XYZ file of C-alpha atoms in Angstrom:
750
model
C 132.808 116.808 107.264
C 132.318 120.569 107.129
C 135.603 122.398 107.789
C 134.862 126.088 108.002
C 136.624 129.153 109.280
C 135.697 132.710 110.105
C 137.743 135.845 109.634
C 137.193 139.589 109.630
C 135.978 139.417 106.064
C 133.238 136.936 106.898
C 131.536 138.463 109.913
C 128.340 139.191 108.058
C 127.053 135.709 108.784
C 128.801 133.456 106.277
C 132.146 131.795 106.619
C 134.965 131.069 104.241
C 135.348 127.384 103.529
C 138.785 125.892 103.246
C 137.631 124.505 99.935
C 137.345 128.017 98.513
C 133.568 128.343 98.785
C 131.453 130.186 101.325
C 128.907 128.370 103.413
C 126.373 129.443 105.965
C 127.538 129.442 109.565
C 125.830 126.696 111.571
C 124.339 129.107 114.114
C 122.721 131.112 111.341
C 120.805 128.054 110.277
C 119.078 127.764 113.632
C 118.267 131.365 114.597
C 115.703 130.296 117.169
C 117.675 127.454 118.708
C 115.545 124.707 117.205
C 116.624 121.228 118.181
C 114.846 117.951 117.461
C 113.768 115.847 120.417
C 115.143 112.326 119.835
C 112.842 110.773 122.398
C 109.776 111.354 120.286
C 110.671 110.392 116.713
C 107.941 111.046 114.203
C 105.704 112.760 116.755
C 106.388 116.258 115.529
C 107.466 117.630 118.909
C 110.409 119.998 118.972
C 112.654 121.527 121.553
C 113.531 125.189 121.864
C 116.187 127.083 123.771
C 115.002 130.110 125.663
C 117.087 132.684 127.473
C 116.703 133.125 131.190
C 118.258 135.700 133.499
C 121.687 134.674 134.688
C 125.354 135.596 134.550
C 126.658 135.628 131.018
C 130.238 134.524 130.484
C 130.073 133.600 126.827
C 129.783 135.744 123.780
C 127.850 135.170 120.610
C 129.753 134.242 117.469
C 131.229 137.140 115.505
C 128.599 138.648 113.292
C 125.807 137.148 115.386
C 126.126 139.257 118.531
C 122.859 141.057 117.927
C 120.938 137.964 117.003
C 117.972 137.471 119.284
C 117.682 134.228 121.147
C 121.359 133.201 120.974
C 121.801 130.874 123.949
C 124.763 131.964 126.036
C 126.679 129.302 127.891
C 125.434 130.720 131.146
C 121.858 131.373 132.056
C 120.134 129.282 129.433
C 117.477 126.714 129.897
C 116.835 123.726 127.684
C 113.221 122.707 127.769
C 111.690 120.160 125.427
C 108.448 121.402 123.955
C 106.816 118.261 125.273
C 108.036 119.025 128.813
C 109.794 115.673 128.966
C 112.070 116.667 131.769
C 111.540 120.299 132.651
C 115.140 120.396 133.878
C 117.388 123.433 133.836
C 121.045 123.417 132.846
C 122.768 126.529 134.167
C 126.350 127.644 134.381
C 127.322 127.543 138.033
C 129.972 129.355 139.972
C 132.192 126.296 140.221
C 131.971 125.503 136.508
C 135.118 126.085 134.458
C 135.140 129.572 132.992
C 134.773 129.590 129.222
C 137.776 130.492 127.155
C 137.980 133.981 125.800
C 136.142 134.606 122.579
C 134.619 131.141 122.210
C 130.926 130.924 121.391
C 129.983 128.203 123.857
C 126.762 126.727 122.549
C 124.554 123.977 123.887
C 125.456 121.752 125.571
C 127.870 123.460 127.974
C 130.860 121.476 129.165
C 129.471 120.825 132.629
C 126.138 119.727 131.171
C 127.877 117.283 128.828
C 129.871 115.833 131.706
C 126.708 115.587 133.779
C 125.004 113.747 130.942
C 127.771 111.158 130.638
C 128.053 110.783 134.394
C 124.354 110.598 135.194
C 123.098 108.795 132.094
C 126.136 107.154 130.580
C 124.232 104.567 128.552
C 122.084 107.164 126.799
C 124.916 109.648 126.252
C 127.224 106.952 124.891
C 124.453 105.743 122.589
C 123.916 109.262 121.215
C 127.639 109.813 120.664
C 128.451 106.462 119.068
C 125.408 106.528 116.782
C 126.396 110.026 115.605
C 129.990 108.929 115.048
C 128.969 105.801 113.156
C 126.553 107.666 110.877
C 129.133 110.362 110.186
C 131.952 107.951 109.375
C 129.749 105.870 107.098
C 128.619 108.973 105.204
C 132.193 110.249 104.868
C 133.412 106.888 103.621
C 130.682 106.830 100.972
C 131.548 110.314 99.701
C 135.351 110.320 100.042
C 136.276 106.712 99.383
C 137.895 105.428 102.553
C 138.620 106.685 106.046
C 142.374 107.074 105.464
C 141.681 109.468 102.588
C 139.237 111.336 104.805
C 141.862 111.785 107.550
C 144.444 113.001 105.043
C 141.971 115.528 103.619
C 141.060 116.759 107.107
C 144.676 117.332 108.120
C 145.404 119.307 104.938
C 142.254 121.339 105.528
C 143.147 122.041 109.155
C 146.534 123.309 108.058
C 144.724 125.993 106.077
C 142.350 126.730 108.932
C 145.250 127.276 111.283
C 146.320 130.268 109.275
C 142.986 131.907 110.041
C 143.475 131.041 113.690
C 146.776 132.938 113.729
C 144.894 136.017 112.598
C 142.407 135.531 115.428
C 145.168 135.037 117.959
C 146.618 138.389 116.922
C 143.184 139.873 117.665
C 143.058 138.168 121.055
C 140.384 135.675 120.014
C 142.126 132.486 121.032
C 140.896 129.128 119.788
C 142.503 126.168 121.527
C 143.988 123.305 119.529
C 143.563 119.623 120.141
C 146.735 117.753 120.978
C 146.880 116.237 117.504
C 146.333 119.463 115.592
C 149.006 121.145 117.682
C 151.508 119.020 115.755
C 150.701 120.815 112.499
C 153.686 122.711 111.096
C 153.748 126.488 111.351
C 155.500 127.216 108.063
C 152.321 127.949 106.081
C 149.080 126.523 104.836
C 150.741 123.444 103.313
C 151.549 120.212 105.106
C 153.820 117.382 103.967
C 153.309 113.629 103.973
C 155.657 113.148 106.931
C 153.556 115.434 109.172
C 150.311 113.829 108.030
C 151.676 110.371 108.861
C 152.792 111.524 112.328
C 149.433 113.113 113.113
C 147.166 110.353 111.810
C 149.286 107.273 112.438
C 148.802 106.187 108.821
C 151.972 104.679 107.273
C 153.819 107.268 105.215
C 153.589 105.261 101.992
C 149.814 104.990 102.406
C 149.646 108.743 103.003
C 151.513 109.390 99.745
C 149.077 107.175 97.828
C 146.084 108.947 99.348
C 147.570 112.350 98.528
C 148.082 111.277 94.917
C 144.502 109.978 94.710
C 143.079 113.210 96.146
C 145.196 115.266 93.762
C 143.930 113.201 90.835
C 140.372 114.004 91.944
C 141.250 117.688 91.858
C 140.783 118.185 95.598
C 144.449 118.719 96.590
C 147.508 120.141 94.906
C 151.223 120.036 95.686
C 152.796 123.419 96.400
C 156.246 124.485 95.149
C 157.663 123.827 98.638
C 156.642 120.158 98.329
C 153.788 120.433 100.812
C 150.128 119.793 100.084
C 147.167 122.171 100.169
C 143.557 122.438 99.075
C 143.278 122.974 95.324
C 141.344 126.175 94.646
C 141.794 126.499 90.904
C 142.130 129.685 88.925
C 138.804 131.100 90.143
C 139.578 130.487 93.804
C 136.698 128.008 94.140
C 137.926 124.501 94.793
C 136.545 121.352 93.192
C 136.387 119.703 96.609
C 133.929 122.367 97.749
C 131.538 121.504 94.943
C 131.986 117.737 95.199
C 131.530 117.703 98.980
C 128.849 120.392 99.270
C 126.121 117.841 99.933
C 128.274 116.087 102.535
C 128.991 119.417 104.235
C 125.304 120.292 104.418
C 124.276 116.884 105.765
C 127.073 117.004 108.350
C 125.964 120.395 109.665
C 122.455 119.010 110.058
C 123.760 115.855 111.722
C 125.859 117.880 114.180
C 122.856 120.009 115.108
C 120.807 116.875 115.686
C 123.608 115.349 117.783
C 123.812 118.472 119.946
C 120.070 118.392 120.487
C 120.076 114.724 121.442
C 122.965 115.184 123.854
C 121.271 118.249 125.345
C 118.161 116.194 126.054
C 120.184 113.494 127.813
C 122.083 116.131 129.798
C 118.843 117.808 130.860
C 117.537 114.481 132.113
C 120.775 113.810 133.997
C 120.609 117.209 135.702
C 116.965 116.612 136.599
C 117.915 113.274 138.165
C 120.328 114.910 140.606
C 119.357 115.564 144.219
C 118.379 119.143 145.005
C 121.399 121.414 145.419
C 123.838 119.044 143.706
C 125.824 121.064 141.172
C 128.689 118.610 140.784
C 130.350 118.681 137.410
C 132.783 116.150 136.106
C 132.783 112.656 134.763
C 133.485 109.606 136.831
C 134.988 106.781 134.834
C 132.277 104.199 134.160
C 132.895 100.657 135.272
C 133.137 97.706 132.888
C 129.484 96.789 133.448
C 128.345 100.244 132.366
C 130.597 100.070 129.309
C 129.097 96.713 128.343
C 125.568 98.012 128.799
C 126.356 101.048 126.637
C 126.818 98.855 123.595
C 123.798 96.613 124.167
C 121.007 98.913 125.311
C 119.107 101.783 123.759
C 117.847 104.847 125.634
C 114.780 104.232 127.825
C 111.333 105.475 127.000
C 110.373 109.087 127.689
C 109.085 109.928 131.187
C 105.498 109.136 132.046
C 104.636 112.698 133.140
C 104.941 116.242 131.837
C 105.015 119.540 133.743
C 103.296 122.691 132.531
C 104.484 126.277 132.641
C 103.400 128.434 135.555
C 102.477 132.101 135.436
C 105.894 132.946 136.851
C 107.840 130.895 134.301
C 106.045 132.167 131.197
C 108.043 134.860 129.418
C 107.489 136.500 126.034
C 109.221 134.647 123.247
C 108.621 131.111 124.512
C 107.430 129.002 121.630
C 106.125 125.487 121.052
C 104.821 123.665 118.040
C 103.418 120.339 116.931
C 103.659 118.810 113.480
C 100.988 116.436 112.294
C 100.305 114.742 108.989
C 96.613 115.072 108.191
C 95.061 111.713 107.353
C 92.008 111.439 105.098
C 89.856 110.237 107.985
C 90.667 113.315 110.041
C 88.242 115.235 107.830
C 85.617 112.539 108.332
C 85.949 112.821 112.108
C 85.770 116.612 112.097
C 82.793 116.529 109.741
C 81.009 114.055 112.004
C 81.580 116.303 115.025
C 80.233 119.451 113.372
C 77.546 117.662 111.361
C 78.622 118.671 107.859
C 79.684 116.610 104.834
C 83.393 115.823 104.650
C 83.872 117.613 101.353
C 86.337 120.327 100.310
C 84.899 123.821 100.374
C 84.841 125.815 97.106
C 88.051 127.699 96.357
C 90.014 125.981 99.124
C 88.320 128.064 101.837
C 88.149 126.073 105.093
C 84.792 124.484 105.762
C 83.504 123.510 109.174
C 85.543 120.311 109.251
C 88.836 122.007 108.297
C 88.223 124.843 110.761
C 87.727 122.338 113.569
C 90.932 120.513 112.625
C 93.053 123.682 112.678
C 91.617 124.893 115.977
C 92.065 121.424 117.436
C 95.763 121.377 116.568
C 96.309 124.695 118.364
C 94.329 123.456 121.355
C 96.577 120.387 121.453
C 99.725 122.527 121.625
C 98.188 124.667 124.373
C 97.062 121.669 126.422
C 100.282 119.697 126.116
C 103.044 122.269 125.741
C 102.329 125.968 126.165
C 101.199 126.574 128.858
C 100.685 122.821 129.195
C 99.178 120.915 132.142
C 97.322 123.132 134.584
C 96.686 125.886 132.046
C 93.298 126.910 130.685
C 92.375 128.286 127.265
C 90.071 131.281 127.756
C 89.532 132.339 124.177
C 90.557 131.759 120.569
C 90.560 134.408 117.840
C 91.568 132.748 114.597
C 91.540 133.927 110.987
C 91.279 131.023 108.538
C 93.100 131.412 105.216
C 93.181 127.997 103.545
C 92.138 124.416 104.142
C 94.719 121.685 104.750
C 94.891 118.813 102.310
C 94.762 115.113 103.084
C 98.312 113.820 103.514
C 99.756 117.292 104.132
C 102.130 117.897 107.042
C 100.690 120.735 109.115
C 102.549 122.673 111.821
C 100.703 124.452 114.638
C 102.791 127.042 116.512
C 102.114 129.044 119.670
C 104.394 131.810 120.957
C 104.014 133.885 124.105
C 103.341 137.498 123.111
C 102.620 139.037 126.524
C 102.044 138.031 130.139
C 99.906 140.065 132.553
C 100.978 138.866 135.973
C 98.285 140.964 137.661
C 95.357 139.380 135.840
C 97.145 136.068 135.409
C 96.382 135.983 131.682
C 98.864 135.461 128.855
C 98.360 136.137 125.163
C 99.839 133.738 122.650
C 100.198 134.311 118.936
C 98.927 131.350 116.951
C 99.927 130.235 113.493
C 99.163 127.115 111.470
C 101.126 126.417 108.302
C 101.131 123.655 105.745
C 103.922 122.345 103.613
C 106.305 124.898 102.076
C 105.120 127.473 104.605
C 101.586 127.751 103.206
C 99.597 129.846 105.699
C 96.440 128.086 106.840
C 95.419 130.110 109.895
C 96.714 132.770 112.275
C 95.418 134.569 115.327
C 95.661 134.700 119.118
C 94.898 132.576 122.162
C 94.197 133.871 125.662
C 95.335 131.427 128.318
C 95.510 131.326 132.108
C 98.627 129.405 133.234
C 98.696 127.545 136.517
C 100.060 129.426 139.524
C 101.961 126.362 140.743
C 103.622 123.556 138.761
C 101.175 120.902 137.625
C 102.291 117.478 136.508
C 100.129 115.396 134.224
C 100.550 111.776 133.279
C 101.096 110.952 129.652
C 98.150 109.016 128.335
C 97.797 107.037 125.175
C 95.915 108.903 122.489
C 92.488 107.328 122.132
C 91.865 105.421 118.947
C 88.696 106.376 117.097
C 86.771 104.147 114.743
C 84.454 106.018 112.391
C 81.467 103.954 111.363
C 81.584 104.723 107.674
C 81.066 102.226 104.879
C 81.986 103.972 101.630
C 82.757 100.776 99.716
C 79.250 99.356 100.031
C 77.787 102.760 99.156
C 79.946 102.793 96.017
C 78.655 99.336 95.026
C 75.061 100.493 95.485
C 75.733 103.575 93.356
C 77.152 101.457 90.517
C 74.220 99.050 90.682
C 71.663 101.871 90.695
C 73.094 103.142 87.408
C 71.974 99.896 85.703
C 68.475 98.895 84.627
C 66.414 97.451 87.517
C 66.339 93.657 87.444
C 63.319 91.477 88.269
C 63.791 89.678 91.587
C 61.636 87.101 93.382
C 61.264 87.554 97.152
C 60.144 84.322 98.810
C 57.663 84.708 101.694
C 58.141 88.391 102.733
C 55.439 88.447 105.395
C 57.055 90.731 108.007
C 58.604 94.200 108.058
C 62.225 93.043 108.218
C 62.011 90.854 105.122
C 59.757 93.248 103.181
C 61.356 96.659 103.716
C 64.760 95.731 102.266
C 63.420 94.806 98.805
C 60.983 97.740 98.815
C 63.776 100.243 99.563
C 65.963 98.592 96.923
C 63.121 99.098 94.458
C 62.844 102.761 95.450
C 66.564 103.165 94.658
C 66.091 101.671 91.206
C 67.924 98.409 91.866
C 65.122 95.864 91.319
C 61.544 95.219 90.244
C 60.292 93.006 93.089
C 57.960 90.034 92.704
C 56.559 89.223 96.158
C 55.620 85.548 96.602
C 53.549 84.610 99.650
C 50.254 85.248 101.393
C 48.913 88.526 99.882
C 46.995 89.374 103.054
C 50.036 89.030 105.279
C 52.233 90.910 102.788
C 49.810 93.857 102.631
C 49.479 93.880 106.429
C 53.261 94.023 106.832
C 53.426 96.904 104.347
C 50.722 98.865 106.194
C 52.462 98.299 109.517
C 55.741 99.592 108.055
C 54.063 102.533 106.318
C 55.394 101.345 102.952
C 53.738 101.265 99.548
C 53.532 98.153 97.367
C 53.138 100.195 94.199
C 55.149 98.727 91.339
C 55.489 95.330 93.032
C 54.156 92.099 91.572
C 52.465 89.728 94.020
C 52.042 85.976 93.503
C 50.086 83.936 96.012
C 51.596 81.009 97.906
C 50.037 79.190 100.844
C 53.238 78.153 102.663
C 56.941 79.051 102.764
C 57.958 75.864 100.907
C 55.500 76.652 98.131
C 56.815 80.228 97.928
C 60.377 78.924 97.584
C 59.383 76.486 94.837
C 57.516 79.214 92.945
C 60.493 81.593 93.181
C 62.807 78.903 91.784
C 60.336 78.197 88.980
C 60.281 81.884 87.984
C 64.082 81.888 87.871
C 64.183 78.742 85.712
C 61.767 80.360 83.278
C 63.922 83.502 83.101
C 61.225 85.752 84.559
C 63.443 86.818 87.476
C 67.223 87.191 87.621
C 67.806 86.669 91.348
C 66.163 85.216 94.442
C 65.840 86.909 97.840
C 65.122 85.113 101.091
C 62.097 86.465 102.928
C 61.112 85.381 106.421
C 61.351 81.664 105.651
C 64.346 79.648 106.829
C 67.405 79.557 104.589
C 67.316 75.753 104.316
C 63.755 75.918 102.954
C 64.824 78.211 100.128
C 68.068 76.324 99.460
C 66.239 72.982 99.326
C 64.224 74.296 96.395
C 67.324 75.755 94.737
C 69.254 72.467 95.067
C 66.365 70.211 94.062
C 67.409 67.766 91.357
C 63.967 68.120 89.842
C 63.364 71.729 88.877
C 66.185 73.284 90.917
C 68.801 75.838 89.887
C 71.979 73.781 90.063
C 74.795 75.035 87.863
C 78.120 73.581 86.789
C 79.862 74.514 90.061
C 79.233 73.805 93.688
C 77.134 76.480 95.379
C 78.924 78.662 97.913
C 78.233 81.730 100.010
C 80.289 84.933 99.940
C 80.165 87.677 102.561
C 81.156 91.187 101.546
C 82.451 93.144 104.557
C 83.020 96.896 104.559
C 85.162 97.689 107.621
C 86.101 101.185 108.802
C 89.608 99.955 109.620
C 90.283 98.337 106.223
C 91.039 100.206 103.036
C 88.779 98.255 100.669
C 85.883 95.769 100.668
C 86.744 92.272 101.855
C 85.091 89.064 100.625
C 84.926 86.103 103.044
C 83.962 82.625 101.856
C 82.439 80.136 102.631
C 80.551 81.016 105.794
C 77.053 79.639 105.196
C 76.748 76.710 102.758
C 79.654 74.221 102.667
C 80.396 72.711 106.069
C 83.693 70.896 105.433
C 84.673 71.327 101.772
C 87.354 69.154 100.202
C 89.958 70.381 97.720
C 87.667 70.165 94.678
C 84.879 71.992 96.501
C 87.318 74.680 97.654
C 88.385 75.258 94.056
C 84.739 75.953 93.122
C 84.223 78.120 96.207
C 87.327 80.088 95.334
C 86.376 80.590 91.683
C 82.892 81.792 92.679
C 84.425 84.432 94.951
C 86.963 85.493 92.322
C 84.204 85.950 89.733
C 82.256 88.091 92.203
C 85.323 90.202 92.939
C 85.822 90.838 89.225
C 82.130 91.751 88.870
C 82.557 94.267 91.701
C 85.366 95.974 89.789
C 88.496 94.277 91.172
C 90.640 93.578 88.121
C 92.698 90.761 89.663
C 91.565 89.858 93.186
C 94.162 88.901 95.776
C 93.204 85.765 97.680
C 94.542 84.799 101.110
C 93.935 81.098 101.794
C 93.602 80.909 105.566
C 95.003 78.320 107.932
C 96.417 78.383 111.446
C 100.035 78.566 110.253
C 101.995 79.694 107.204
C 103.903 76.457 106.643
C 102.631 73.288 105.012
C 102.030 70.610 107.633
C 100.757 67.155 106.572
C 98.916 66.889 109.892
C 96.934 70.064 109.103
C 94.791 69.438 105.999
C 93.995 73.141 105.550
C 97.670 73.873 104.865
C 97.859 71.104 102.256
C 94.723 72.374 100.501
C 96.117 75.919 100.500
C 99.372 74.851 98.886
C 97.556 72.745 96.285
C 95.156 75.567 95.406
C 98.125 77.860 94.773
C 99.620 75.256 92.453
C 96.244 74.805 90.728
C 96.216 78.541 90.074
C 99.680 78.222 88.533
C 98.260 75.562 86.195
C 95.198 77.643 85.262
C 92.695 75.559 87.238
C 91.753 78.694 89.182
C 91.630 81.777 86.985
C 91.757 85.536 87.377
C 93.321 85.892 90.826
C 96.584 86.138 92.770
C 96.709 83.415 95.419
C 98.864 82.909 98.486
C 98.575 80.379 101.254
C 98.597 78.960 103.723
C 98.444 82.260 105.623
C 97.406 82.815 109.224
C 94.846 85.564 109.723
C 97.384 88.058 111.103
C 99.769 87.466 108.219
C 96.966 87.761 105.694
C 95.714 91.087 107.055
C 99.002 92.710 108.103
C 102.032 93.278 105.893
C 104.001 94.129 109.043
C 103.202 90.732 110.549
C 104.336 89.069 107.331
C 107.639 90.969 107.401
C 108.261 89.958 111.010
C 107.708 86.318 110.050
C 109.965 86.671 107.015
C 107.178 86.050 104.499
C 107.285 87.798 101.138
C 103.796 87.979 99.693
C 101.816 90.070 97.226
C 98.695 89.267 99.215
C 99.736 89.873 102.832
C 98.197 93.079 104.150
C 96.145 93.638 100.995
C 93.761 90.712 100.357
C 90.467 91.103 98.522
C 89.253 87.607 99.422
C 89.701 85.398 102.487
C 89.163 81.719 101.681
C 88.385 79.983 104.976
C 89.166 76.306 105.635
C 85.580 75.392 106.608
C 82.175 76.859 107.400
C 82.819 77.207 111.128
C 85.972 79.251 110.600
C 84.357 81.367 107.881
C 81.255 82.091 109.922
C 83.292 83.116 112.959
C 85.620 85.341 110.921
C 82.734 87.123 109.187
C 80.644 87.662 112.312
C 83.584 88.757 114.446
C 84.485 91.376 111.856
C 80.851 92.489 111.725
C 80.322 92.739 115.481
C 83.794 93.655 116.753
C 85.320 95.593 113.843
C 82.182 97.516 112.873
C 81.889 95.908 109.445
C 78.711 96.256 107.430
C 78.001 92.892 105.844
C 76.259 91.780 102.688
C 76.094 88.271 101.302
C 74.959 86.173 98.354
C 75.060 82.546 97.242
C 76.823 81.877 93.946
C 77.133 78.832 91.710
C 73.425 78.503 90.911
C 71.864 79.715 87.678
C 70.977 82.993 89.393
C 72.374 84.677 92.512
C 70.560 83.796 95.720
C 70.455 86.397 98.482
C 70.415 84.796 101.918
C 69.935 87.297 104.704
C 70.517 86.761 108.392
C 67.436 87.146 110.540
C 69.507 89.613 112.597
C 70.687 91.447 109.482
C 69.797 95.074 108.860
C 67.796 96.561 106.012
C 71.021 98.177 104.784
C 72.633 94.723 104.565
C 69.723 93.441 102.457
C 69.996 96.399 100.082
C 73.761 95.927 99.762
C 73.292 92.222 99.016
C 70.798 93.044 96.275
C 73.262 95.558 94.791
C 75.981 92.872 94.730
C 73.634 90.486 92.934
C 72.763 93.185 90.392
C 76.425 93.703 89.503
C 76.984 89.941 89.326
C 74.084 89.543 86.892
C 75.386 92.456 84.813
C 78.748 90.676 84.581
C 77.021 87.528 83.289
C 77.189 85.594 86.552
């Protein structure tokens, strides 16, 4: 609720507040006519006012007459930087002439009327949302709306004295019909006048006046009237107490004007050619009903670029973007350099590409926009942006050569708090005729990076190599994984199989068997039995599947005579590193247990939790999957999920945070959980997905691997040593990652 006045003594750019404190004039806060575009919230696009030739009937505010870029009521054009509408709002000959001395700012009266007439729903939405926000804020700061009205009337009584001075100077400011009822005897106003103006009962007015006086905002004058309390220093307490409200109101008003200007521009653009009608037709009851139930429509599907004839020096456009961490990864991938900060904050190749790309985006979309061509970029780089920083790229027309058809634009990229990142020039060739371009969805990019698996391999490589038995590695695919793991210091391999076939596979792959132990076995089943025997004797700490079938190796592991059974049921765990997920994800069971019951699921779950802890997750979050989030006796998976959560409460499952039943979307998306009204510590942030059966687990894991770009690793837990089962279609990288997981599990005592 800023109530400000201007007088001869305040024409330097500030105004005298009725509360006895100076504040900055609203137009001084927006020297370049910056207005937010409400149709593109969060997109960083902004709207600027630019002067165009035309008859000028309005004058700039006192003290601001020489300010460049002040939009006169006549001859201005409102153009969103995103070219949403490209419509012009001009003062026409049949528009009402502005009153003498008034600084008519955007939107002009005829444009406002056009907005309400042509797009009533949108204009009414803008107005009522502004009014609601303003009243709520005032009520919070002042106490109640009656007190606010009383304070306003007393303040206006003081402002009217300044108006009398302006009237003597010939600078008339018209009064509303309510304020015209203010008494003329001085700056004070009595309770009777306040009650007449506001319609508040007189007794209520007296109580509000007493309350405001007790707060130190008002005082009663000797004549019995009321006025703003200024204190001995001339600075009122109300000014200090309401300074924050005043500042937020000025900002809210500026935003409201910008929103209404956008609606008005669209309404003018909707008119038939040559229609300059101003005025507001009363909306019918249907339109009034719609105004309270609908929100403004989406922005137009096309944008129009500037032509050579419409480009003038001073036009400016900018985009704001928040730099995500993966933006550096993308830029680094394009230029072929590591995504690492350059020494001393100097932009590297990735940062340079990002900054140039932001300027190219502004040129392609806004200035000159569709139809224009960028001929050259001359950019000086000063500093690199930081991940998470909001960066603003700005282009401004410096000169236009209409003979050559080339325009020069100054370019500037700044970070937060005005930190200069880059500056320079662009040479562009605008289109000679208007070009419209359809708005297209920005393409989503998925970078195939797997930093979580690389981090696991790095941790495992820092440990002592462990002895591992590889059963029947008689081809390149099954042999190269263990050999590369040995080269990285993860294992000391013991190769069990036909020595001739093993050596032939190594020669074919161009790999060396140096440092590898070889034990002969005549058949895959014999190789599996020998590998299990070495594990039972403690000579190896893990088993790796070679080219034999998984059931051949698992039969030896599960053998009641000489097998590796432990105290828990065996289960398989996939580790998936997805570019679109912020951490590694464990999925179980996808390979061993076909249709586990509740007891088996408890073992499967505990195996996965122990692995998560071994991988460095202090307290893994487990999402127990089902088709729905509610317990349904006809759906056994939901019953098991609920019981597992209760078992965790009783300590039967240790070391994890459980939630279930959860559908897959709820488990992986916190937004989906909020929509469904589910409060969960796990939703959107699980470390482990416990699947209801093998079929579901296998489909989840393989869909994430093939459709979401996940790199997968997997091991079998619950035996005396980890068992690494590898898919025949799995990559060498997956085999190495699985070995690294097993190494960390062994180090943790698993």
